[in-house]
XYZ file of C-alpha atoms in Angstrom:
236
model
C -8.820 -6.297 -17.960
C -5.327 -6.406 -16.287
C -4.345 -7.727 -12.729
C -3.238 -5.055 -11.041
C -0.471 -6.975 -8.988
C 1.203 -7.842 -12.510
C 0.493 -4.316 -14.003
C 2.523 -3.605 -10.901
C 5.257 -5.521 -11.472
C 5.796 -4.482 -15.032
C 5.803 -0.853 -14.767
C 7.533 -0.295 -11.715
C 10.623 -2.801 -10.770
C 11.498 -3.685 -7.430
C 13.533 -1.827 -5.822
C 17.208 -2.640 -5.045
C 18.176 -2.806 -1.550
C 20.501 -4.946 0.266
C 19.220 -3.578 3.764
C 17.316 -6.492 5.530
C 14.119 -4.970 6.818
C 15.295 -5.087 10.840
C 12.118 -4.777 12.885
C 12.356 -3.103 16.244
C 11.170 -4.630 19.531
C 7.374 -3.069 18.500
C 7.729 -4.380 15.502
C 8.773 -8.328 16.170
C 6.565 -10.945 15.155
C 4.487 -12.197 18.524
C 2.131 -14.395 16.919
C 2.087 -16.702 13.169
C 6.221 -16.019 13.227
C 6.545 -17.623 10.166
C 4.142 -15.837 8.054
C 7.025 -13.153 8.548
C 9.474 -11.674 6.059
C 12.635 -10.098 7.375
C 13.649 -8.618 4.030
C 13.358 -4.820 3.371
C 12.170 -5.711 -0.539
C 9.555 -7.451 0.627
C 8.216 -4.259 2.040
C 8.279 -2.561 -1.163
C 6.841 -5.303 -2.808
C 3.873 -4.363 -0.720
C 4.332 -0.752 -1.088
C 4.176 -0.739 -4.615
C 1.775 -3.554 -5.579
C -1.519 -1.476 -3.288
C -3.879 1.646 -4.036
C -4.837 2.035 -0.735
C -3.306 2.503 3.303
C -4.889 2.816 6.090
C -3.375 5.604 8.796
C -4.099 5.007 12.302
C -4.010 7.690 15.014
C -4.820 8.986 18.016
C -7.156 11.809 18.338
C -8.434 12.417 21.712
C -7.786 9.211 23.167
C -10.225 7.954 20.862
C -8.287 5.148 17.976
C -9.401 6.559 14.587
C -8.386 4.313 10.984
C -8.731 6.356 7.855
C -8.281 5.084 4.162
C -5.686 6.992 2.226
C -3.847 7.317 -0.634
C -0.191 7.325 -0.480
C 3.097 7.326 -2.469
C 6.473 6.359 -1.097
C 10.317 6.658 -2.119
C 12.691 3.710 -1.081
C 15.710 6.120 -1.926
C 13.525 9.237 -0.006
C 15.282 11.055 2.831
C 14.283 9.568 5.879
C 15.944 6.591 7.449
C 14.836 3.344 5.452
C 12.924 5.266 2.692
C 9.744 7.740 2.822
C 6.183 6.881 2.678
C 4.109 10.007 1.823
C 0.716 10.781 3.044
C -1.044 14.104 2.326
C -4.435 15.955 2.939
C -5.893 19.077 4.047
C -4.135 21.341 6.226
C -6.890 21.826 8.421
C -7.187 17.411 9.162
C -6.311 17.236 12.704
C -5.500 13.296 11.458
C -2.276 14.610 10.037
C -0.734 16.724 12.621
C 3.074 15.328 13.493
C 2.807 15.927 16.775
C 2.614 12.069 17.683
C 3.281 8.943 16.207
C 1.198 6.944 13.695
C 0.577 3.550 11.885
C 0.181 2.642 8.458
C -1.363 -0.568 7.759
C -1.226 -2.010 3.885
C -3.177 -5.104 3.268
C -3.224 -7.042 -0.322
C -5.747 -10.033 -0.276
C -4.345 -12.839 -2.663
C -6.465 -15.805 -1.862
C -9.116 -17.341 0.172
C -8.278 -20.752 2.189
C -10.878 -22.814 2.658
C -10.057 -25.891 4.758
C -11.843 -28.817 5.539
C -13.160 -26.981 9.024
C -13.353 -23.829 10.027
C -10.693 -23.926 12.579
C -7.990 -23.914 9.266
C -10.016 -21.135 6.949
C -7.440 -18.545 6.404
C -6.485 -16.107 3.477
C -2.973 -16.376 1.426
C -1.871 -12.065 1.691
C 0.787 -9.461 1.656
C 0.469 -7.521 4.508
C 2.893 -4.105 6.156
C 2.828 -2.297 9.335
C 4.590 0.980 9.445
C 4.954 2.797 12.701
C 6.841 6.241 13.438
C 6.630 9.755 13.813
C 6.055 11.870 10.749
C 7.801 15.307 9.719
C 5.568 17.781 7.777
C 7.261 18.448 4.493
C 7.867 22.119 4.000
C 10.375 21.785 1.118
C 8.687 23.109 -2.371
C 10.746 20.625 -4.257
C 10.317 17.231 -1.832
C 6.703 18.663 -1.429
C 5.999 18.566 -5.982
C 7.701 15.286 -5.441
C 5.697 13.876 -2.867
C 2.255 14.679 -4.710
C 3.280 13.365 -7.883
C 4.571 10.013 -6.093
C 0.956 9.866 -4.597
C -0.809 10.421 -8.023
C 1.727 7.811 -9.442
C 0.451 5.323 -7.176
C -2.526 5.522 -7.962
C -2.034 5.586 -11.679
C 1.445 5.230 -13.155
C 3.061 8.050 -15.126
C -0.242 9.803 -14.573
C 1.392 13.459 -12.951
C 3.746 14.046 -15.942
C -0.001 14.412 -18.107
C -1.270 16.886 -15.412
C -1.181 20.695 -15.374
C 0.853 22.363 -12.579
C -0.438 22.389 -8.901
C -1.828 26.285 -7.949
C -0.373 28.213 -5.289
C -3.890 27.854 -3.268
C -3.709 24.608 -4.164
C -0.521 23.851 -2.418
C -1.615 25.889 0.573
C -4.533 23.854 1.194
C -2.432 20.568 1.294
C -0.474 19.051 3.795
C 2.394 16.455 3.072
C 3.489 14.716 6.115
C 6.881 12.003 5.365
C 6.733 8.922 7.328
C 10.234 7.182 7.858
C 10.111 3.162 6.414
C 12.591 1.703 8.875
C 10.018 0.767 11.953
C 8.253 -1.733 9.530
C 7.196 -5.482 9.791
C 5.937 -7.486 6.547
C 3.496 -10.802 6.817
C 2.322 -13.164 4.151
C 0.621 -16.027 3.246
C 0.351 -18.444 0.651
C -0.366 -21.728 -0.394
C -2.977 -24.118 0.730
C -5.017 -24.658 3.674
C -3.450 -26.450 6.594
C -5.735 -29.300 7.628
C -5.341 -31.565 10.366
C -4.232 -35.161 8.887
C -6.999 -36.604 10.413
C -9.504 -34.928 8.737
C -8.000 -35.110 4.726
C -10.167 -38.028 3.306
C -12.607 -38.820 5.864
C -15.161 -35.823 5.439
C -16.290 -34.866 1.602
C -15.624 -31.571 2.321
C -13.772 -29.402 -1.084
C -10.582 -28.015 -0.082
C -8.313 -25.434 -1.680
C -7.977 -21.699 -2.617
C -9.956 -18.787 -4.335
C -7.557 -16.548 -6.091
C -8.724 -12.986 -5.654
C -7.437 -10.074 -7.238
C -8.104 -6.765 -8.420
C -9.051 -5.531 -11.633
C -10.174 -2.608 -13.851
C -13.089 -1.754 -15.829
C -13.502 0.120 -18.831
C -13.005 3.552 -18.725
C -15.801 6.173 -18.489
C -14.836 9.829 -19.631
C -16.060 12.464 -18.114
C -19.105 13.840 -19.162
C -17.814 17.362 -20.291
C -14.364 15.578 -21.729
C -13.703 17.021 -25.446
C -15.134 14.314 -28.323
C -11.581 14.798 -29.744
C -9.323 13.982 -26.567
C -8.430 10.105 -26.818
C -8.020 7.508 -23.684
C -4.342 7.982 -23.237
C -1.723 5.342 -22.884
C -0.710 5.148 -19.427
C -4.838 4.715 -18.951
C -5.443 2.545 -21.449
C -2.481 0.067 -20.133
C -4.418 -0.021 -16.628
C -7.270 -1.987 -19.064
């Protein structure tokens, strides 16, 4: 089984910018300023390395957090790249008629200290705020799917037939500007107070965590003659 942080790395490289990621006044560090990372690369580091966002909105004056896939473009055509989300036309969660945050989160490491004051967890973590624009571009739109499928599973739309015309009705593509953005991270050991190292015999240090995938399982009506192909079987 593979780590999916260094599968990551491998198949997709970081992305060149030299555009320091420049948060806004909503988007300046308040609280653990020095977990922060100012650089627009660390961003995609993020971007790239997760499965999974979470989109915030507000529906109703009620706060509502979904789990989503996503895909995103550092070169796209908004201002600081696009990330992609995309779901049915009829989800009132994806109307652009307001803003919305993204929230990425990639858990690295537990911290356990010698009290629980210092517990903490070693992560990569994004917040991307904005207002999205519903893609209606046929071109942008292909491109936006396939990004999303890509995230999940690299290389994985150029195996796929072609998306239907009902298909494409049915889905909704909003594009969420990457320039409103703040990064955080952690890593290392825990922080203990000097007075407590050596007094209490109490272990110290860190739990690696990471994610990692199983064996594939075909699908029970898959052909007997159809083999695991390559860009799965590199995911092992």
């Amino acid at each position: 089984m593979t780590d999916t942080v260094a599968l990551a790395e491998q198949l997709s490289p970081t992305p060149l910018s030299p555009t320091p990621l420049s948060p806004t006044p909503r988007t300046t560090h308040k609280r653990g300023r020095h977990h922060g990372v100012a650089e627009r690369n660390a961003l995609f580091d993020v971007l790239r390395c997760a499965k999974l966002c979470h989109l915030g909105v507000a529906m109703d004056g009620v706060p509502l957090v979904l789990p989503t896939a996503y895909g995103f473009d550092p070169n796209g055509p908004d201002q600081g790249g696009t990330l992609y989300l995309h779901g049915s036309v009829a989800s009132r969660s994806l109307a652009d008629d307001g803003e919305i945050c993204v929230t990425i989160t990639l858990l690295d490491g537990l911290v356990l200290a010698r009290s629980s004051f210092h517990h903490s967890m070693n992560y990569r973590s994004a917040v991307i705020l904005g207002t999205p624009r519903i893609v209606t571009d046929t071109e942008e739109r292909l491109t936006a799917l396939n990004l999303i499928v890509d995230q999940v599973v690299p290389e994985r739309s150029g195996h796929l037939r072609a998306s239907t015309r009902k298909e494409l009705a049915a889905t909704l593509v909003l594009a969420l500007p990457l320039h409103e953005a703040s990064v955080k991270t952690r890593t290392g050991g825990p922080g203990d107070d000097a007075a407590d190292i050596g007094v209490e015999k109490v272990w110290a240090g860190v739990i690696p965590v990471s994610t990692r995938f199983g064996e594939p399982v075909g699908a029970t009506d898959l052909a007997a003659d159809i083999e695991l192909p390559e860009h799965v079987s590199q995911l092992i």
